[in-house]
PDB file of C-alpha atoms and ligand atoms in Angstrom:
ATOM      1  CA  MET Z   1     -30.674 -95.656  18.276  1.00  0.00           C
ATOM      2  CA  GLN Z   2     -30.550 -92.357  17.362  1.00  0.00           C
ATOM      3  CA  LEU Z   3     -33.992 -90.673  17.866  1.00  0.00           C
ATOM      4  CA  ASN Z   4     -33.842 -87.407  16.679  1.00  0.00           C
ATOM      5  CA  ALA Z   5     -30.875 -84.513  16.465  1.00  0.00           C
ATOM      6  CA  ILE Z   6     -32.621 -81.307  16.080  1.00  0.00           C
ATOM      7  CA  ARG Z   7     -31.153 -77.931  15.091  1.00  0.00           C
ATOM      8  CA  PHE Z   8     -32.792 -74.909  14.483  1.00  0.00           C
ATOM      9  CA  THR Z   9     -31.788 -74.345  10.961  1.00  0.00           C
ATOM     10  CA  ALA Z  10     -32.981 -74.270   7.119  1.00  0.00           C
ATOM     11  CA  LEU Z  11     -35.511 -77.255   6.409  1.00  0.00           C
ATOM     12  CA  ALA Z  12     -33.479 -79.541   4.341  1.00  0.00           C
ATOM     13  CA  LEU Z  13     -30.599 -79.368   6.812  1.00  0.00           C
ATOM     14  CA  ALA Z  14     -32.479 -80.146   9.491  1.00  0.00           C
ATOM     15  CA  LEU Z  15     -34.803 -83.059   8.264  1.00  0.00           C
ATOM     16  CA  SER Z  16     -31.189 -84.427   6.983  1.00  0.00           C
ATOM     17  CA  GLY Z  17     -30.671 -84.209  10.877  1.00  0.00           C
ATOM     18  CA  ALA Z  18     -26.352 -84.657  10.806  1.00  0.00           C
ATOM     19  CA  SER Z  19     -25.567 -81.548   8.383  1.00  0.00           C
ATOM     20  CA  LEU Z  20     -23.454 -78.516  10.236  1.00  0.00           C
ATOM     21  CA  ALA Z  21     -23.541 -76.844   6.948  1.00  0.00           C
ATOM     22  CA  TYR Z  22     -24.969 -73.619   6.507  1.00  0.00           C
ATOM     23  CA  SER Z  23     -24.048 -72.309   3.071  1.00  0.00           C
ATOM     24  CA  SER Z  24     -26.258 -69.614   2.309  1.00  0.00           C
ATOM     25  CA  ALA Z  25     -27.324 -66.431   3.704  1.00  0.00           C
ATOM     26  CA  ALA Z  26     -30.679 -66.866   2.078  1.00  0.00           C
ATOM     27  CA  SER Z  27     -31.262 -69.965   4.101  1.00  0.00           C
ATOM     28  CA  ALA Z  28     -33.773 -69.262   6.837  1.00  0.00           C
ATOM     29  CA  CYS Z  29     -33.557 -70.563  10.307  1.00  0.00           C
ATOM     30  CA  THR Z  30     -36.706 -72.925  11.427  1.00  0.00           C
ATOM     31  CA  THR Z  31     -38.561 -75.094  14.006  1.00  0.00           C
ATOM     32  CA  ASP Z  32     -40.032 -77.261  11.117  1.00  0.00           C
ATOM     33  CA  ALA Z  33     -38.212 -80.211  11.892  1.00  0.00           C
ATOM     34  CA  TRP Z  34     -40.124 -80.402  14.969  1.00  0.00           C
ATOM     35  CA  SER Z  35     -43.188 -82.364  15.186  1.00  0.00           C
ATOM     36  CA  SER Z  36     -45.070 -79.391  16.190  1.00  0.00           C
ATOM     37  CA  VAL Z  37     -44.837 -75.962  17.639  1.00  0.00           C
ATOM     38  CA  THR Z  38     -47.029 -73.638  20.396  1.00  0.00           C
ATOM     39  CA  GLY Z  39     -47.037 -70.479  21.120  1.00  0.00           C
ATOM     40  CA  ALA Z  40     -44.907 -69.283  18.022  1.00  0.00           C
ATOM     41  CA  PRO Z  41     -41.580 -69.389  19.088  1.00  0.00           C
ATOM     42  CA  THR Z  42     -38.275 -67.564  17.013  1.00  0.00           C
ATOM     43  CA  ALA Z  43     -36.012 -69.892  15.556  1.00  0.00           C
ATOM     44  CA  ALA Z  44     -33.581 -67.316  13.911  1.00  0.00           C
ATOM     45  CA  GLU Z  45     -29.603 -66.246  13.494  1.00  0.00           C
ATOM     46  CA  PRO Z  46     -27.447 -65.045  16.226  1.00  0.00           C
ATOM     47  CA  ASN Z  47     -28.234 -61.204  15.406  1.00  0.00           C
ATOM     48  CA  THR Z  48     -31.850 -61.775  16.821  1.00  0.00           C
ATOM     49  CA  VAL Z  49     -31.929 -64.922  18.812  1.00  0.00           C
ATOM     50  CA  LYS Z  50     -28.858 -66.141  21.106  1.00  0.00           C
ATOM     51  CA  ARG Z  51     -27.734 -69.552  19.827  1.00  0.00           C
ATOM     52  CA  TYR Z  52     -24.820 -72.443  21.178  1.00  0.00           C
ATOM     53  CA  SER Z  53     -23.730 -74.084  18.055  1.00  0.00           C
ATOM     54  CA  GLY Z  54     -24.608 -73.189  14.269  1.00  0.00           C
ATOM     55  CA  VAL Z  55     -26.084 -69.864  13.564  1.00  0.00           C
ATOM     56  CA  CYS Z  56     -29.377 -70.630  14.268  1.00  0.00           C
ATOM     57  CA  GLY Z  57     -31.219 -71.107  17.718  1.00  0.00           C
ATOM     58  CA  MET Z  58     -34.254 -70.935  19.346  1.00  0.00           C
ATOM     59  CA  GLN Z  59     -36.261 -68.332  21.697  1.00  0.00           C
ATOM     60  CA  PRO Z  60     -39.234 -68.764  23.070  1.00  0.00           C
ATOM     61  CA  ALA Z  61     -41.776 -65.462  23.494  1.00  0.00           C
ATOM     62  CA  LEU Z  62     -41.315 -63.417  26.415  1.00  0.00           C
ATOM     63  CA  ALA Z  63     -45.016 -64.429  27.332  1.00  0.00           C
ATOM     64  CA  GLY Z  64     -47.327 -67.469  27.613  1.00  0.00           C
ATOM     65  CA  SER Z  65     -46.371 -70.965  26.303  1.00  0.00           C
ATOM     66  CA  SER Z  66     -43.935 -71.474  23.370  1.00  0.00           C
ATOM     67  CA  PHE Z  67     -42.226 -74.498  22.597  1.00  0.00           C
ATOM     68  CA  VAL Z  68     -41.154 -77.200  20.232  1.00  0.00           C
ATOM     69  CA  THR Z  69     -42.122 -80.701  20.375  1.00  0.00           C
ATOM     70  CA  ASP Z  70     -40.655 -84.000  19.126  1.00  0.00           C
ATOM     71  CA  ASP Z  71     -42.904 -86.802  18.585  1.00  0.00           C
ATOM     72  CA  SER Z  72     -39.745 -89.151  17.630  1.00  0.00           C
ATOM     73  CA  PRO Z  73     -39.832 -91.446  20.312  1.00  0.00           C
ATOM     74  CA  ASN Z  74     -42.417 -94.341  20.486  1.00  0.00           C
ATOM     75  CA  GLY Z  75     -43.702 -94.711  23.508  1.00  0.00           C
ATOM     76  CA  THR Z  76     -44.607 -97.642  25.169  1.00  0.00           C
ATOM     77  CA  THR Z  77     -45.312 -99.370  21.529  1.00  0.00           C
ATOM     78  CA  ASP Z  78     -41.317 -99.933  22.612  1.00  0.00           C
ATOM     79  CA  GLY Z  79     -42.143-101.177  26.470  1.00  0.00           C
ATOM     80  CA  THR Z  80     -42.570 -99.065  29.226  1.00  0.00           C
ATOM     81  CA  SER Z  81     -39.199 -99.740  30.517  1.00  0.00           C
ATOM     82  CA  ASN Z  82     -37.764 -98.241  27.411  1.00  0.00           C
ATOM     83  CA  PRO Z  83     -34.483 -95.772  28.231  1.00  0.00           C
ATOM     84  CA  TYR Z  84     -34.807 -92.258  27.105  1.00  0.00           C
ATOM     85  CA  ARG Z  85     -31.884 -89.613  26.841  1.00  0.00           C
ATOM     86  CA  ALA Z  86     -31.841 -86.481  25.790  1.00  0.00           C
ATOM     87  CA  ARG Z  87     -29.417 -83.275  25.526  1.00  0.00           C
ATOM     88  CA  PHE Z  88     -29.878 -79.966  25.123  1.00  0.00           C
ATOM     89  CA  TYR Z  89     -28.486 -76.567  25.433  1.00  0.00           C
ATOM     90  CA  ALA Z  90     -30.559 -73.449  27.421  1.00  0.00           C
ATOM     91  CA  PHE Z  91     -30.155 -70.402  27.767  1.00  0.00           C
ATOM     92  CA  THR Z  92     -31.215 -68.986  31.021  1.00  0.00           C
ATOM     93  CA  GLY Z  93     -31.686 -65.309  30.197  1.00  0.00           C
ATOM     94  CA  VAL Z  94     -33.527 -63.761  33.029  1.00  0.00           C
ATOM     95  CA  ASN Z  95     -36.530 -65.423  34.629  1.00  0.00           C
ATOM     96  CA  GLY Z  96     -37.873 -65.375  37.950  1.00  0.00           C
ATOM     97  CA  ASN Z  97     -41.060 -67.230  37.346  1.00  0.00           C
ATOM     98  CA  SER Z  98     -40.077 -70.821  37.423  1.00  0.00           C
ATOM     99  CA  PRO Z  99     -40.518 -71.682  33.356  1.00  0.00           C
ATOM    100  CA  GLN Z 100     -41.183 -75.345  32.755  1.00  0.00           C
ATOM    101  CA  ILE Z 101     -38.183 -75.994  30.408  1.00  0.00           C
ATOM    102  CA  PHE Z 102     -38.514 -79.672  29.653  1.00  0.00           C
ATOM    103  CA  ARG Z 103     -41.213 -81.866  29.604  1.00  0.00           C
ATOM    104  CA  ALA Z 104     -41.248 -85.746  28.543  1.00  0.00           C
ATOM    105  CA  THR Z 105     -44.653 -87.698  28.135  1.00  0.00           C
ATOM    106  CA  SER Z 106     -45.786 -90.623  27.112  1.00  0.00           C
ATOM    107  CA  GLY Z 107     -48.151 -90.105  24.381  1.00  0.00           C
ATOM    108  CA  ASP Z 108     -47.373 -87.762  21.239  1.00  0.00           C
ATOM    109  CA  ALA Z 109     -47.523 -84.020  21.165  1.00  0.00           C
ATOM    110  CA  GLY Z 110     -46.999 -83.582  25.390  1.00  0.00           C
ATOM    111  CA  GLY Z 111     -50.228 -85.791  26.127  1.00  0.00           C
ATOM    112  CA  GLY Z 112     -50.073 -88.966  28.174  1.00  0.00           C
ATOM    113  CA  THR Z 113     -48.673 -89.374  31.500  1.00  0.00           C
ATOM    114  CA  GLN Z 114     -45.518 -87.022  32.385  1.00  0.00           C
ATOM    115  CA  ALA Z 115     -41.943 -88.671  32.789  1.00  0.00           C
ATOM    116  CA  VAL Z 116     -39.529 -86.285  33.261  1.00  0.00           C
ATOM    117  CA  LEU Z 117     -40.091 -81.842  34.072  1.00  0.00           C
ATOM    118  CA  ILE Z 118     -37.099 -79.564  34.193  1.00  0.00           C
ATOM    119  CA  THR Z 119     -37.869 -76.176  35.817  1.00  0.00           C
ATOM    120  CA  ARG Z 120     -35.306 -73.471  35.420  1.00  0.00           C
ATOM    121  CA  ASN Z 121     -35.086 -72.005  39.245  1.00  0.00           C
ATOM    122  CA  ALA Z 122     -33.924 -68.676  40.301  1.00  0.00           C
ATOM    123  CA  ASP Z 123     -30.358 -70.504  40.719  1.00  0.00           C
ATOM    124  CA  GLY Z 124     -30.657 -73.647  38.609  1.00  0.00           C
ATOM    125  CA  PHE Z 125     -32.339 -76.579  37.160  1.00  0.00           C
ATOM    126  CA  SER Z 126     -34.991 -79.211  39.287  1.00  0.00           C
ATOM    127  CA  PHE Z 127     -35.726 -82.258  37.844  1.00  0.00           C
ATOM    128  CA  SER Z 128     -39.439 -84.321  38.621  1.00  0.00           C
ATOM    129  CA  ILE Z 129     -39.977 -88.134  37.902  1.00  0.00           C
ATOM    130  CA  PRO Z 130     -41.918 -90.378  38.578  1.00  0.00           C
ATOM    131  CA  GLY Z 131     -41.473 -92.545  42.267  1.00  0.00           C
ATOM    132  CA  THR Z 132     -37.982 -90.851  43.367  1.00  0.00           C
ATOM    133  CA  THR Z 133     -36.213 -87.739  43.773  1.00  0.00           C
ATOM    134  CA  VAL Z 134     -32.719 -86.048  42.314  1.00  0.00           C
ATOM    135  CA  GLY Z 135     -31.112 -83.035  43.580  1.00  0.00           C
ATOM    136  CA  ASN Z 136     -31.465 -79.724  42.058  1.00  0.00           C
ATOM    137  CA  PHE Z 137     -28.637 -78.233  39.981  1.00  0.00           C
ATOM    138  CA  VAL Z 138     -27.370 -75.152  41.535  1.00  0.00           C
ATOM    139  CA  GLU Z 139     -24.903 -72.971  40.071  1.00  0.00           C
ATOM    140  CA  PRO Z 140     -21.877 -72.419  42.099  1.00  0.00           C
ATOM    141  CA  ALA Z 141     -21.596 -69.133  41.292  1.00  0.00           C
ATOM    142  CA  GLY Z 142     -24.998 -67.929  42.294  1.00  0.00           C
ATOM    143  CA  ALA Z 143     -28.058 -67.047  41.363  1.00  0.00           C
ATOM    144  CA  ALA Z 144     -26.854 -63.812  39.629  1.00  0.00           C
ATOM    145  CA  ALA Z 145     -24.126 -65.874  37.969  1.00  0.00           C
ATOM    146  CA  PHE Z 146     -26.774 -68.178  36.661  1.00  0.00           C
ATOM    147  CA  ASN Z 147     -28.298 -65.670  34.573  1.00  0.00           C
ATOM    148  CA  ASN Z 148     -27.629 -65.463  30.629  1.00  0.00           C
ATOM    149  CA  LYS Z 149     -25.587 -68.148  30.585  1.00  0.00           C
ATOM    150  CA  TRP Z 150     -26.097 -71.546  28.371  1.00  0.00           C
ATOM    151  CA  TYR Z 151     -25.899 -74.832  29.948  1.00  0.00           C
ATOM    152  CA  ALA Z 152     -26.177 -78.152  28.756  1.00  0.00           C
ATOM    153  CA  ILE Z 153     -28.225 -80.927  30.206  1.00  0.00           C
ATOM    154  CA  GLU Z 154     -28.366 -84.620  29.320  1.00  0.00           C
ATOM    155  CA  ILE Z 155     -30.648 -86.721  31.015  1.00  0.00           C
ATOM    156  CA  PHE Z 156     -31.383 -90.594  31.047  1.00  0.00           C
ATOM    157  CA  TYR Z 157     -34.862 -91.948  32.081  1.00  0.00           C
ATOM    158  CA  GLN Z 158     -35.492 -95.653  32.482  1.00  0.00           C
ATOM    159  CA  ASN Z 159     -38.291 -97.059  34.484  1.00  0.00           C
ATOM    160  CA  GLY Z 160     -37.067 -99.267  37.410  1.00  0.00           C
ATOM    161  CA  GLN Z 161     -33.548 -97.637  36.992  1.00  0.00           C
ATOM    162  CA  PRO Z 162     -31.904 -94.337  38.444  1.00  0.00           C
ATOM    163  CA  PHE Z 163     -32.363 -91.406  36.752  1.00  0.00           C
ATOM    164  CA  THR Z 164     -29.478 -89.079  35.834  1.00  0.00           C
ATOM    165  CA  ALA Z 165     -28.853 -85.585  35.244  1.00  0.00           C
ATOM    166  CA  ALA Z 166     -25.620 -84.309  33.735  1.00  0.00           C
ATOM    167  CA  VAL Z 167     -25.233 -80.756  33.897  1.00  0.00           C
ATOM    168  CA  ARG Z 168     -22.448 -78.231  32.672  1.00  0.00           C
ATOM    169  CA  GLY Z 169     -22.665 -74.830  31.497  1.00  0.00           C
ATOM    170  CA  ASN Z 170     -21.069 -70.980  32.452  1.00  0.00           C
ATOM    171  CA  ARG Z 171     -17.657 -72.631  31.508  1.00  0.00           C
ATOM    172  CA  ALA Z 172     -17.625 -74.780  34.660  1.00  0.00           C
ATOM    173  CA  THR Z 173     -14.429 -76.860  34.883  1.00  0.00           C
ATOM    174  CA  ALA Z 174     -16.466 -79.897  35.806  1.00  0.00           C
ATOM    175  CA  GLU Z 175     -19.750 -81.320  35.166  1.00  0.00           C
ATOM    176  CA  THR Z 176     -22.235 -81.684  38.297  1.00  0.00           C
ATOM    177  CA  LEU Z 177     -24.021 -85.219  37.688  1.00  0.00           C
ATOM    178  CA  LEU Z 178     -27.195 -85.572  39.880  1.00  0.00           C
ATOM    179  CA  THR Z 179     -28.334 -89.012  40.606  1.00  0.00           C
ATOM    180  CA  SER Z 180     -31.881 -90.118  41.837  1.00  0.00           C
ATOM    181  CA  ALA Z 181     -32.555 -91.409  45.408  1.00  0.00           C
ATOM    182  CA  GLY Z 182     -33.989 -94.527  44.151  1.00  0.00           C
ATOM    183  CA  ASN Z 183     -35.002 -96.048  40.782  1.00  0.00           C
ATOM    184  CA  VAL Z 184     -37.726 -94.292  38.932  1.00  0.00           C
ATOM    185  CA  SER Z 185     -41.005 -96.080  40.072  1.00  0.00           C
ATOM    186  CA  GLY Z 186     -43.956 -96.686  38.249  1.00  0.00           C
ATOM    187  CA  GLY Z 187     -42.476 -94.133  35.068  1.00  0.00           C
ATOM    188  CA  VAL Z 188     -43.707 -94.199  31.607  1.00  0.00           C
ATOM    189  CA  ALA Z 189     -41.899 -95.197  28.354  1.00  0.00           C
ATOM    190  CA  VAL Z 190     -41.243 -91.435  26.545  1.00  0.00           C
ATOM    191  CA  GLY Z 191     -43.538 -90.868  23.427  1.00  0.00           C
ATOM    192  CA  SER Z 192     -42.940 -87.362  23.034  1.00  0.00           C
ATOM    193  CA  ALA Z 193     -40.464 -84.245  24.567  1.00  0.00           C
ATOM    194  CA  SER Z 194     -41.434 -80.850  24.384  1.00  0.00           C
ATOM    195  CA  LEU Z 195     -38.508 -77.790  24.675  1.00  0.00           C
ATOM    196  CA  GLY Z 196     -39.035 -74.011  25.302  1.00  0.00           C
ATOM    197  CA  VAL Z 197     -40.848 -72.579  27.884  1.00  0.00           C
ATOM    198  CA  ILE Z 198     -44.131 -74.581  28.745  1.00  0.00           C
ATOM    199  CA  ASN Z 199     -45.694 -73.546  31.000  1.00  0.00           C
ATOM    200  CA  ALA Z 200     -46.490 -69.860  30.391  1.00  0.00           C
ATOM    201  CA  ALA Z 201     -44.110 -68.487  32.698  1.00  0.00           C
ATOM    202  CA  ALA Z 202     -43.540 -64.874  32.056  1.00  0.00           C
ATOM    203  CA  SER Z 203     -39.592 -64.138  30.637  1.00  0.00           C
ATOM    204  CA  THR Z 204     -37.764 -61.060  31.810  1.00  0.00           C
ATOM    205  CA  THR Z 205     -35.437 -61.568  29.164  1.00  0.00           C
ATOM    206  CA  ALA Z 206     -35.589 -63.776  26.601  1.00  0.00           C
ATOM    207  CA  MET Z 207     -34.153 -67.719  27.103  1.00  0.00           C
ATOM    208  CA  ALA Z 208     -33.122 -69.663  23.857  1.00  0.00           C
ATOM    209  CA  PHE Z 209     -32.465 -73.212  23.377  1.00  0.00           C
ATOM    210  CA  ASP Z 210     -30.330 -75.302  20.941  1.00  0.00           C
ATOM    211  CA  ASP Z 211     -28.659 -78.375  19.747  1.00  0.00           C
ATOM    212  CA  PHE Z 212     -31.408 -80.717  20.812  1.00  0.00           C
ATOM    213  CA  GLU Z 213     -30.340 -84.578  20.704  1.00  0.00           C
ATOM    214  CA  SER Z 214     -32.236 -87.737  21.956  1.00  0.00           C
ATOM    215  CA  THR Z 215     -31.676 -91.736  21.952  1.00  0.00           C
ATOM    216  CA  ARG Z 216     -32.353 -94.795  23.381  1.00  0.00           C
ATOM    217  CA  SER Z 217     -29.201 -95.690  24.762  1.00  0.00           C
ATOM    218  CA  ALA Z 218     -29.151 -96.940  28.053  1.00  0.00           C
ATOM    219  CA  SER Z 219     -25.136 -96.829  28.048  1.00  0.00           C
ATOM    220  CA  SER Z 220     -24.067 -94.014  25.584  1.00  0.00           C
ATOM    221  CA  ALA Z 221     -23.810 -90.496  26.706  1.00  0.00           C
ATOM    222  CA  ILE Z 222     -24.603 -87.967  23.738  1.00  0.00           C
ATOM    223  CA  GLY Z 223     -22.326 -85.891  25.307  1.00  0.00           C
ATOM    224  CA  ARG Z 224     -21.288 -81.923  25.120  1.00  0.00           C
ATOM    225  CA  LEU Z 225     -20.182 -80.067  22.065  1.00  0.00           C
ATOM    226  CA  CYS Z 226     -16.821 -78.930  22.472  1.00  0.00           C
ATOM    227  CA  PRO Z 227     -16.932 -75.059  23.760  1.00  0.00           C
ATOM    228  CA  GLY Z 228     -14.558 -72.674  21.663  1.00  0.00           C
ATOM    229  CA  ASP Z 229     -14.499 -75.056  18.601  1.00  0.00           C
ATOM    230  CA  ALA Z 230     -15.770 -72.182  16.336  1.00  0.00           C
ATOM    231  CA  GLU Z 231     -14.769 -73.368  12.935  1.00  0.00           C
ATOM    232  CA  GLY Z 232     -16.626 -77.166  14.157  1.00  0.00           C
ATOM    233  CA  GLY Z 233     -13.398 -78.801  13.390  1.00  0.00           C
ATOM    234  CA  GLY Z 234     -13.348 -80.899  16.340  1.00  0.00           C
ATOM    235  CA  SER Z 235     -10.306 -79.678  17.949  1.00  0.00           C
ATOM    236  CA  ILE Z 236      -9.089 -76.051  19.160  1.00  0.00           C
ATOM    237  CA  GLY Z 237      -6.544 -73.884  17.005  1.00  0.00           C
ATOM    238  CA  ALA Z 238      -5.925 -70.882  15.236  1.00  0.00           C
ATOM    239  CA  SER Z 239      -8.283 -71.262  12.637  1.00  0.00           C
ATOM    240  CA  ASP Z 240     -11.322 -71.039  15.737  1.00  0.00           C
ATOM    241  CA  ALA Z 241      -9.615 -67.549  17.033  1.00  0.00           C
ATOM    242  CA  ILE Z 242     -10.472 -66.396  13.495  1.00  0.00           C
ATOM    243  CA  ALA Z 243     -13.920 -68.050  13.170  1.00  0.00           C
ATOM    244  CA  ILE Z 244     -14.448 -66.070  16.650  1.00  0.00           C
ATOM    245  CA  ALA Z 245     -13.298 -62.455  15.006  1.00  0.00           C
ATOM    246  CA  ASN Z 246     -15.497 -63.113  11.916  1.00  0.00           C
ATOM    247  CA  ASP Z 247     -18.422 -64.418  13.446  1.00  0.00           C
ATOM    248  CA  PHE Z 248     -18.247 -60.920  15.464  1.00  0.00           C
ATOM    249  CA  ALA Z 249     -17.725 -58.930  12.503  1.00  0.00           C
ATOM    250  CA  GLY Z 250     -21.023 -60.758  10.756  1.00  0.00           C
ATOM    251  CA  THR Z 251     -19.953 -63.785   9.076  1.00  0.00           C
ATOM    252  CA  ARG Z 252     -21.381 -66.852  11.274  1.00  0.00           C
ATOM    253  CA  ALA Z 253     -19.483 -69.351  12.830  1.00  0.00           C
ATOM    254  CA  THR Z 254     -20.836 -72.496  12.522  1.00  0.00           C
ATOM    255  CA  GLY Z 255     -19.035 -74.244  15.287  1.00  0.00           C
ATOM    256  CA  GLN Z 256     -19.569 -73.352  19.100  1.00  0.00           C
ATOM    257  CA  PRO Z 257     -17.610 -69.899  19.057  1.00  0.00           C
ATOM    258  CA  ASP Z 258     -19.526 -68.437  22.498  1.00  0.00           C
ATOM    259  CA  CYS Z 259     -16.671 -70.403  24.247  1.00  0.00           C
ATOM    260  CA  THR Z 260     -16.964 -68.425  27.518  1.00  0.00           C
ATOM    261  CA  GLU Z 261     -20.891 -69.525  27.371  1.00  0.00           C
ATOM    262  CA  ASP Z 262     -22.275 -66.214  27.961  1.00  0.00           C
ATOM    263  CA  GLY Z 263     -24.453 -65.759  25.269  1.00  0.00           C
ATOM    264  CA  LEU Z 264     -21.971 -63.478  23.438  1.00  0.00           C
ATOM    265  CA  VAL Z 265     -19.625 -64.109  20.878  1.00  0.00           C
ATOM    266  CA  ASN Z 266     -16.523 -61.303  21.227  1.00  0.00           C
ATOM    267  CA  VAL Z 267     -13.051 -61.345  22.331  1.00  0.00           C
ATOM    268  CA  ASN Z 268     -13.489 -63.033  25.528  1.00  0.00           C
ATOM    269  CA  ASP Z 269     -13.890 -65.758  23.647  1.00  0.00           C
ATOM    270  CA  ALA Z 270     -11.182 -65.601  21.726  1.00  0.00           C
ATOM    271  CA  ILE Z 271      -8.724 -65.524  24.801  1.00  0.00           C
ATOM    272  CA  CYS Z 272     -10.768 -68.594  25.980  1.00  0.00           C
ATOM    273  CA  VAL Z 273      -9.855 -70.370  23.092  1.00  0.00           C
ATOM    274  CA  ALA Z 274      -6.462 -69.360  23.484  1.00  0.00           C
ATOM    275  CA  ASN Z 275      -6.747 -70.918  27.266  1.00  0.00           C
ATOM    276  CA  ARG Z 276      -8.145 -73.938  26.100  1.00  0.00           C
ATOM    277  CA  PHE Z 277      -5.441 -74.232  23.420  1.00  0.00           C
ATOM    278  CA  ALA Z 278      -2.754 -74.025  26.449  1.00  0.00           C
ATOM    279  CA  VAL Z 279      -4.461 -77.380  27.990  1.00  0.00           C
ATOM    280  CA  PRO Z 280      -3.499 -80.323  25.792  1.00  0.00           C
ATOM    281  CA  ALA Z 281      -6.591 -82.441  26.625  1.00  0.00           C
ATOM    282  CA  GLN Z 282      -9.494 -78.847  26.017  1.00  0.00           C
ATOM    283  CA  ARG Z 283      -7.080 -78.464  22.635  1.00  0.00           C
ATOM    284  CA  THR Z 284      -8.326 -81.970  21.169  1.00  0.00           C
ATOM    285  CA  CYS Z 285     -12.052 -81.879  22.635  1.00  0.00           C
ATOM    286  CA  SER Z 286     -11.479 -84.561  24.611  1.00  0.00           C
ATOM    287  CA  GLN Z 287     -12.372 -82.574  27.406  1.00  0.00           C
ATOM    288  CA  ASN Z 288     -15.083 -80.210  27.476  1.00  0.00           C
TER     289      ASN Z 288
HETATM  290 CA1   CA R 301     -11.241 -75.779  15.431  1.00  0.00          CA
HETATM  291 CA1   CA R 302     -18.813 -65.252  24.885  1.00  0.00          CA
END
C-alpha cells in the first residue's frame, strides 16, 4: 500500500525508498527521487539545509515557487474515493506570507482538480479540502514559538469520509488531531502531491522539508519518527547522546538527532534525550 517514501538523499538510496544509510561523504543530497522539481529547491546536508532525519533536507528558494512533486499516486485510475494518506516534516522558518506548503491534485505534476491544500499561517497550519471544513492547527505557545520549529503533519483524505490532520512539533507532549466538520464531498482521488513553497510566497528565512511518505491505507497511520533517536536504532539510549555529540562535531547522525525539534543540534538535544530516557514509553519510542 505504500506509494512513496521519499527522503532527500543520495540518488541510489532514495530510489530504494527505505534505506537509512548514508555511508560516504562523497554522496550528495538530491531531489532526484521526485517526479519533478520546480524552482530549484536545495537538497543538502545540515551545514546548508535543516533536516529532521538522516543527513539531507530540502529547502525551497526564498522567493518564487520552489517545490518537489510526486506523481506516484494513480489518481482516479483507482476510483474517485481512493484513500490517500501522507506524512511529512516541515521546518517553519520565519514567514508571514502564508506559503502553500503541500498541495495534492487529481492529475500528475500538480494538474487537475485540487484535493488537499495545506498553508503555513503566522501561528500554525490550515487545511483546505472539498466540500467541508477543518479547523486550523494553532501552535499552543503562540506565533513566535511557531517560527523555526519542526512539525510533523499527517493527513488522511478520502472522498465520502472525514478528513483528518494530525500535527505535532516543537516538542509538544501530544499531537493535535483535527477532523473535518463533515465528510469530504465532491472530492477527487489524488494523482500527485507537491511539497515546498508552492505559491511563490517569499520567505524571510528558509523553510525546510523532510521525510515525506504516502500510502493508500484507510486504516494504518504512517506515524512519526522517534525524536532523539539520533542513531536510528529504534530506542533512546546513551548511543543517541553520543550520536548527537558527534553530529554537533560534524559527523552526521543518521536518525533524528534534533530531539527538541528546533532546527539545531546541540547540548539541549542531549539533555532532551536524557529526559526521554527517564520515561519508559519514550525510551522505547512507543510514545513519540
Ligand atoms: Ca537510539
Ligand atoms: Ca535541537
